[in-house]
Amino acid sequence: MLKTRHLIEPSDLTLEELDDLFTLAERIEKEPLYLRESCRGKLLAVLFFEPSTRTRLSFEAAMFRLGGSCLGFADPSASSTVKGESLADTVRMVACYADVIVMRNPKEGAALLASRYSSVPVINAGDGGHHHPTQTLTDLLAIRRLRGFIGNFTIGFCGDLKFGRTVHSLAKTLVRYCGVKQMFISPPELRVPSYITTELGVNGIEYVETDSIESVIGQLDVLYMTRVQKERFFNEEDYIRLKDTYILDTRKMELAKKDLFVLHPLPRVNEITPEVDSDPRAVYFKQAKFGMFIRMALLAEILDTVI
Ligand code: NCD
């Protein structure tokens, strides 16, 4: 059973709990029948106030594969939110019907607020440009599976580091692992927030900020590409100006190490050309599959159904 009932930020989990989740996810992947019926009779409420493909579907697939069921909405226009119901009231009601809630919301802090009104555990599936802890679990499991363990590598985050919640959650969590050097590659307007670099500085973690991918790609063991987050821009002109700042193509891949891994939380827009997909170093589709196994492990732990 996890120490915490809610998962709002990755820091809600201890390093030991993270490690246990990865071990459990690996076992589930190897032994598909293990935990198959463990959540029978349990209900997952899926409340998505923002679009999603992977996160929502992998949570639903995870719950079904554990023998449980799901209810909820993928579009808030079908909920009482359009009638003016507050998030607090919606969550209070849903908690009467379900055993656990997974929620995505465009407002930073929404998951934390929901957790204060919910009598069942709340899992944050993304709150605005703030955090996305289960994507971090997915990313870390991918790194562990691909590199053997989490530590002693250089990671480059590239793209929209200002609004990219997956970057914020992963960068902050990697501070807790040994020997991880972080490089932040972005245009000046989309730099990583200072609360992240302050966290790195305070912990004595080496990091670099640059706007040139070519100048650092050769030093990276992991390249974490991201999409420019169109929905968080205040004006379209800025988005159009910045959206194609970085395009990873086969020419740039020639500058990279032979054992680099390219991760991306997906969806991809233009930032990786389709030719790169056939490069064995491009592992973003494999990474997405780890998301289902780690969400199975998380649900089984939160619902305390691991035998
Ligand atoms: C990410 C998100 O929603 O923050 N997607 C995901 O959950 N895999 C990344 C993105 O939308 O760019």
Short mmCIF file of C-alpha atoms and ligand atoms in Angstrom, two decimals:
data_model
loop_
_atom_site.label_atom_id
_atom_site.label_comp_id
_atom_site.label_asym_id
_atom_site.label_seq_id
_atom_site.Cartn_x
_atom_site.Cartn_y
_atom_site.Cartn_z
CA MET A 1 0.00 0.00 0.00
CA LEU A 2 1.37 3.40 -0.92
CA LYS A 3 2.18 5.87 1.81
CA THR A 4 0.01 8.47 0.14
CA ARG A 5 -3.62 8.13 -0.92
CA HIS A 6 -3.42 10.82 -3.59
CA LEU A 7 -0.86 11.27 -6.37
CA ILE A 8 -0.71 14.97 -7.20
CA GLU A 9 3.02 15.43 -7.84
CA PRO A 10 5.77 12.83 -8.22
CA SER A 11 7.20 13.99 -4.89
CA ASP A 12 4.17 12.35 -3.21
CA LEU A 13 6.04 9.07 -3.77
CA THR A 14 9.23 8.10 -1.96
CA LEU A 15 12.15 6.67 -3.94
CA GLU A 16 11.37 3.30 -2.38
CA GLU A 17 7.73 3.48 -3.49
CA LEU A 18 8.84 4.45 -7.00
CA ASP A 19 11.19 1.49 -7.09
CA ASP A 20 8.46 -0.89 -5.88
CA LEU A 21 6.10 0.39 -8.58
CA PHE A 22 8.70 -0.20 -11.32
CA THR A 23 9.37 -3.72 -10.03
CA LEU A 24 5.64 -4.47 -9.93
CA ALA A 25 5.09 -3.03 -13.44
CA GLU A 26 7.92 -5.21 -14.78
CA ARG A 27 6.38 -8.28 -13.20
CA ILE A 28 2.96 -7.45 -14.66
CA GLU A 29 4.54 -7.06 -18.11
CA LYS A 30 6.32 -10.44 -17.84
CA GLU A 31 3.39 -12.32 -16.28
CA PRO A 32 0.19 -11.05 -17.94
CA LEU A 33 -2.03 -13.26 -15.74
CA TYR A 34 -0.60 -11.87 -12.49
CA LEU A 35 -3.14 -9.47 -10.83
CA ARG A 36 -5.58 -10.11 -13.69
CA GLU A 37 -8.62 -10.24 -11.39
CA SER A 38 -7.19 -8.21 -8.52
CA CYS A 39 -9.45 -5.16 -8.98
CA ARG A 40 -12.67 -7.05 -9.72
CA GLY A 41 -15.60 -5.02 -8.35
CA LYS A 42 -13.55 -1.80 -8.16
CA LEU A 43 -14.46 1.33 -10.10
CA LEU A 44 -12.12 3.94 -11.59
CA ALA A 45 -13.66 7.34 -12.35
CA VAL A 46 -11.99 8.98 -15.33
CA LEU A 47 -12.61 12.75 -15.34
CA PHE A 48 -10.95 14.41 -18.32
CA PHE A 49 -11.60 18.14 -18.64
CA GLU A 50 -8.85 18.33 -21.33
CA PRO A 51 -8.13 16.17 -24.41
CA SER A 52 -6.11 12.98 -24.00
CA THR A 53 -5.39 9.81 -25.93
CA ARG A 54 -2.63 7.85 -24.18
CA THR A 55 -3.18 8.82 -20.57
CA ARG A 56 -6.92 8.20 -20.52
CA LEU A 57 -6.89 5.06 -22.64
CA SER A 58 -3.93 3.54 -20.81
CA PHE A 59 -5.64 4.17 -17.45
CA GLU A 60 -8.82 2.55 -18.73
CA ALA A 61 -6.90 -0.36 -20.27
CA ALA A 62 -4.99 -0.75 -17.00
CA MET A 63 -8.20 -0.91 -14.93
CA PHE A 64 -9.89 -3.36 -17.32
CA ARG A 65 -6.78 -5.58 -17.36
CA LEU A 66 -6.90 -5.69 -13.55
CA GLY A 67 -10.52 -6.90 -13.76
CA GLY A 68 -12.02 -3.58 -12.65
CA SER A 69 -14.34 -1.16 -14.45
CA CYS A 70 -14.30 2.51 -15.48
CA LEU A 71 -16.84 5.31 -15.66
CA GLY A 72 -16.52 9.00 -16.42
CA PHE A 73 -16.15 11.47 -19.28
CA ALA A 74 -13.57 12.41 -21.87
CA ASP A 75 -15.25 15.70 -22.65
CA PRO A 76 -16.47 18.06 -19.89
CA SER A 77 -19.25 19.39 -22.15
CA ALA A 78 -21.09 16.16 -21.34
CA SER A 79 -20.85 16.82 -17.57
CA SER A 80 -22.58 19.25 -15.19
CA THR A 81 -19.52 21.52 -15.42
CA VAL A 82 -21.33 23.28 -18.30
CA LYS A 83 -24.24 23.95 -15.93
CA GLY A 84 -21.82 25.74 -13.63
CA GLU A 85 -21.06 22.99 -11.10
CA SER A 86 -17.81 23.56 -9.24
CA LEU A 87 -14.95 21.06 -9.38
CA ALA A 88 -15.26 20.56 -5.62
CA ASP A 89 -18.91 19.51 -5.94
CA THR A 90 -18.27 17.27 -8.97
CA VAL A 91 -15.47 15.46 -7.14
CA ARG A 92 -17.51 15.09 -3.94
CA MET A 93 -20.24 13.35 -5.96
CA VAL A 94 -17.96 11.14 -8.05
CA ALA A 95 -16.21 9.96 -4.89
CA CYS A 96 -19.58 8.47 -3.82
CA TYR A 97 -19.64 6.24 -6.91
CA ALA A 98 -16.00 5.24 -7.51
CA ASP A 99 -13.05 3.79 -5.56
CA VAL A 100 -10.40 5.99 -7.19
CA ILE A 101 -10.44 9.08 -9.43
CA VAL A 102 -8.05 9.99 -12.23
CA MET A 103 -8.44 13.57 -13.38
CA ARG A 104 -6.99 15.91 -16.02
CA ASN A 105 -7.83 19.60 -15.83
CA PRO A 106 -6.49 22.73 -17.59
CA LYS A 107 -6.05 24.61 -14.28
CA GLU A 108 -2.83 24.35 -12.28
CA GLY A 109 -3.65 23.12 -8.79
CA ALA A 110 -6.97 21.50 -9.81
CA ALA A 111 -5.86 18.02 -8.76
CA LEU A 112 -4.74 19.25 -5.36
CA LEU A 113 -8.08 20.99 -4.87
CA ALA A 114 -9.94 17.83 -5.94
CA SER A 115 -7.94 15.77 -3.44
CA ARG A 116 -9.14 18.05 -0.63
CA TYR A 117 -12.79 17.28 -1.43
CA SER A 118 -12.50 13.63 -2.36
CA SER A 119 -13.09 10.76 0.03
CA VAL A 120 -11.28 8.41 -2.40
CA PRO A 121 -7.74 8.70 -3.85
CA VAL A 122 -7.20 11.26 -6.63
CA ILE A 123 -4.55 10.71 -9.32
CA ASN A 124 -3.42 13.78 -11.23
CA ALA A 125 -3.35 13.07 -14.97
CA GLY A 126 -2.15 16.60 -15.72
CA ASP A 127 -3.08 19.96 -14.16
CA GLY A 128 -2.47 22.73 -16.70
CA GLY A 129 1.20 23.46 -17.24
CA HIS A 130 2.08 22.21 -13.77
CA HIS A 131 2.58 18.45 -13.20
CA HIS A 132 1.88 15.07 -14.78
CA PRO A 133 3.14 12.44 -12.31
CA THR A 134 2.01 9.30 -14.11
CA GLN A 135 3.85 10.40 -17.27
CA THR A 136 6.95 10.66 -15.07
CA LEU A 137 6.36 7.09 -13.87
CA THR A 138 6.13 6.06 -17.52
CA ASP A 139 9.31 7.95 -18.46
CA LEU A 140 11.28 6.56 -15.52
CA LEU A 141 10.16 3.00 -16.20
CA ALA A 142 11.23 3.47 -19.83
CA ILE A 143 14.66 4.76 -18.75
CA ARG A 144 15.07 1.89 -16.27
CA ARG A 145 14.11 -0.73 -18.86
CA LEU A 146 16.25 0.76 -21.62
CA ARG A 147 19.34 1.65 -19.58
CA GLY A 148 19.15 -0.96 -16.82
CA PHE A 149 18.87 1.51 -13.96
CA ILE A 150 18.01 5.15 -13.30
CA GLY A 151 21.19 7.13 -12.71
CA ASN A 152 24.49 8.32 -14.21
CA PHE A 153 23.27 9.80 -17.47
CA THR A 154 22.81 13.12 -19.22
CA ILE A 155 19.29 14.04 -20.31
CA GLY A 156 18.37 16.89 -22.66
CA PHE A 157 14.85 18.32 -22.48
CA CYS A 158 14.00 20.03 -25.76
CA GLY A 159 11.07 22.23 -26.86
CA ASP A 160 8.42 23.88 -24.72
CA LEU A 161 9.97 23.69 -21.28
CA LYS A 162 7.81 26.51 -19.93
CA PHE A 163 4.39 24.92 -20.35
CA GLY A 164 5.42 21.26 -20.68
CA ARG A 165 4.14 19.65 -17.48
CA THR A 166 5.80 16.34 -18.29
CA VAL A 167 9.17 18.14 -18.27
CA HIS A 168 8.48 19.78 -14.91
CA SER A 169 7.55 16.50 -13.26
CA LEU A 170 10.44 14.49 -14.74
CA ALA A 171 13.14 17.14 -14.20
CA LYS A 172 12.12 17.58 -10.57
CA THR A 173 12.05 13.85 -9.93
CA LEU A 174 15.44 13.19 -11.55
CA VAL A 175 16.99 15.46 -8.90
CA ARG A 176 16.43 12.54 -6.52
CA TYR A 177 18.55 10.10 -8.56
CA CYS A 178 22.36 9.98 -8.58
CA GLY A 179 24.55 11.37 -11.34
CA VAL A 180 21.83 12.75 -13.61
CA LYS A 181 22.95 15.84 -15.51
CA GLN A 182 20.15 17.90 -17.06
CA MET A 183 20.30 20.08 -20.19
CA PHE A 184 17.41 22.38 -21.04
CA ILE A 185 17.13 23.23 -24.74
CA SER A 186 14.51 25.88 -25.54
CA PRO A 187 14.00 29.32 -27.08
CA PRO A 188 14.34 32.06 -24.42
CA GLU A 189 10.53 32.52 -24.32
CA LEU A 190 9.95 28.85 -23.42
CA ARG A 191 12.61 28.35 -20.76
CA VAL A 192 12.04 25.93 -17.91
CA PRO A 193 10.43 27.72 -14.90
CA SER A 194 12.77 29.00 -12.25
CA TYR A 195 11.14 26.83 -9.56
CA ILE A 196 12.67 23.84 -11.37
CA THR A 197 16.17 25.30 -11.84
CA THR A 198 16.12 26.53 -8.23
CA GLU A 199 15.37 22.96 -7.12
CA LEU A 200 18.33 21.71 -9.16
CA GLY A 201 20.62 24.46 -7.83
CA VAL A 202 19.68 23.89 -4.20
CA ASN A 203 20.46 20.19 -4.59
CA GLY A 204 23.81 20.85 -6.29
CA ILE A 205 22.68 19.26 -9.57
CA GLU A 206 24.63 20.20 -12.68
CA TYR A 207 22.48 21.71 -15.42
CA VAL A 208 22.84 23.71 -18.62
CA GLU A 209 20.36 25.99 -20.41
CA THR A 210 20.83 26.59 -24.14
CA ASP A 211 18.82 27.40 -27.26
CA SER A 212 20.93 25.21 -29.56
CA ILE A 213 20.17 21.50 -29.88
CA GLU A 214 23.11 20.97 -32.26
CA SER A 215 25.61 22.17 -29.67
CA VAL A 216 24.61 19.62 -27.01
CA ILE A 217 22.99 16.64 -28.75
CA GLY A 218 26.33 14.80 -28.95
CA GLN A 219 26.61 14.79 -25.14
CA LEU A 220 23.20 13.29 -24.43
CA ASP A 221 22.26 9.76 -23.33
CA VAL A 222 18.54 10.59 -23.32
CA LEU A 223 16.84 13.24 -25.47
CA TYR A 224 13.35 14.16 -24.24
CA MET A 225 11.54 15.94 -27.08
CA THR A 226 8.33 17.87 -26.41
CA ARG A 227 5.53 19.53 -28.36
CA VAL A 228 5.02 23.29 -28.16
CA GLN A 229 1.87 23.48 -25.99
CA LYS A 230 -0.44 25.45 -28.29
CA GLU A 231 -3.36 25.43 -25.84
CA ARG A 232 -1.38 27.31 -23.17
CA PHE A 233 -0.38 30.28 -25.36
CA PHE A 234 -2.09 33.61 -24.88
CA ASN A 235 -1.75 34.59 -28.53
CA GLU A 236 -1.56 32.57 -31.70
CA GLU A 237 1.20 34.69 -33.27
CA ASP A 238 3.66 33.62 -30.56
CA TYR A 239 2.69 29.99 -31.04
CA ILE A 240 3.17 30.18 -34.83
CA ARG A 241 6.55 31.87 -34.38
CA LEU A 242 7.81 29.27 -31.89
CA LYS A 243 6.15 26.01 -32.91
CA ASP A 244 8.85 24.76 -35.29
CA THR A 245 11.91 25.99 -33.39
CA TYR A 246 13.27 22.44 -33.05
CA ILE A 247 12.73 19.68 -35.56
CA LEU A 248 14.63 16.50 -34.86
CA ASP A 249 15.57 14.95 -38.21
CA THR A 250 18.00 12.31 -39.47
CA ARG A 251 20.70 14.97 -39.97
CA LYS A 252 20.61 15.98 -36.29
CA MET A 253 20.47 12.32 -35.25
CA GLU A 254 23.86 11.86 -37.00
CA LEU A 255 25.39 14.19 -34.41
CA ALA A 256 24.08 12.07 -31.51
CA LYS A 257 25.61 9.14 -29.63
CA LYS A 258 25.01 5.66 -31.03
CA ASP A 259 23.35 4.62 -27.77
CA LEU A 260 21.14 7.69 -27.34
CA PHE A 261 17.46 7.12 -26.50
CA VAL A 262 14.89 9.58 -27.85
CA LEU A 263 11.82 9.86 -25.61
CA HIS A 264 8.67 11.92 -26.20
CA PRO A 265 5.52 11.90 -24.04
CA LEU A 266 3.49 12.24 -27.29
CA PRO A 267 1.47 13.53 -29.08
CA ARG A 268 4.09 14.57 -31.62
CA VAL A 269 3.33 17.45 -33.97
CA ASN A 270 6.31 18.58 -36.12
CA GLU A 271 9.17 18.27 -33.66
CA ILE A 272 10.33 14.82 -34.82
CA THR A 273 10.22 13.98 -38.54
CA PRO A 274 8.64 10.58 -39.36
CA GLU A 275 11.98 9.37 -40.86
CA VAL A 276 13.45 9.33 -37.35
CA ASP A 277 10.85 6.72 -36.27
CA SER A 278 12.78 3.90 -37.94
CA ASP A 279 16.02 4.81 -36.12
CA PRO A 280 16.47 2.21 -33.32
CA ARG A 281 17.27 5.07 -30.94
CA ALA A 282 13.72 6.44 -31.34
CA VAL A 283 11.85 4.68 -28.54
CA TYR A 284 8.83 6.92 -27.95
CA PHE A 285 6.24 4.36 -29.05
CA LYS A 286 7.79 1.71 -26.80
CA GLN A 287 7.79 4.29 -23.99
CA ALA A 288 4.01 4.76 -24.39
CA LYS A 289 3.44 1.03 -23.82
CA PHE A 290 5.25 1.15 -20.48
CA GLY A 291 2.55 3.66 -19.47
CA MET A 292 -0.10 0.97 -19.26
CA PHE A 293 1.99 -1.38 -17.10
CA ILE A 294 3.00 1.33 -14.65
CA ARG A 295 -0.64 2.51 -14.37
CA MET A 296 -1.71 -1.06 -13.62
CA ALA A 297 0.91 -1.19 -10.87
CA LEU A 298 -0.20 2.18 -9.51
CA LEU A 299 -3.92 1.31 -9.44
CA ALA A 300 -3.27 -2.07 -7.81
CA GLU A 301 -1.11 -0.38 -5.14
CA ILE A 302 -3.48 2.51 -4.48
CA LEU A 303 -6.44 0.15 -4.20
CA ASP A 304 -4.34 -2.20 -2.07
CA THR A 305 -5.13 -5.24 -4.20
CA VAL A 306 -1.59 -6.59 -4.72
CA ILE A 307 -1.42 -10.17 -3.49
C1 NCD B 1 1.43 15.12 -22.49
C2 NCD B 1 0.52 15.98 -21.64
O1 NCD B 1 -0.70 15.82 -21.68
O2 NCD B 1 1.07 16.80 -20.93
N1 NCD B 1 0.76 14.05 -23.10
C3 NCD B 1 0.65 12.88 -22.43
O3 NCD B 1 -0.02 12.77 -21.43
N2 NCD B 1 1.36 11.83 -22.89
C4 NCD B 1 2.27 15.88 -23.44
C5 NCD B 1 1.61 16.82 -24.41
O4 NCD B 1 0.38 16.92 -24.48
O5 NCD B 1 2.36 17.45 -25.15
#
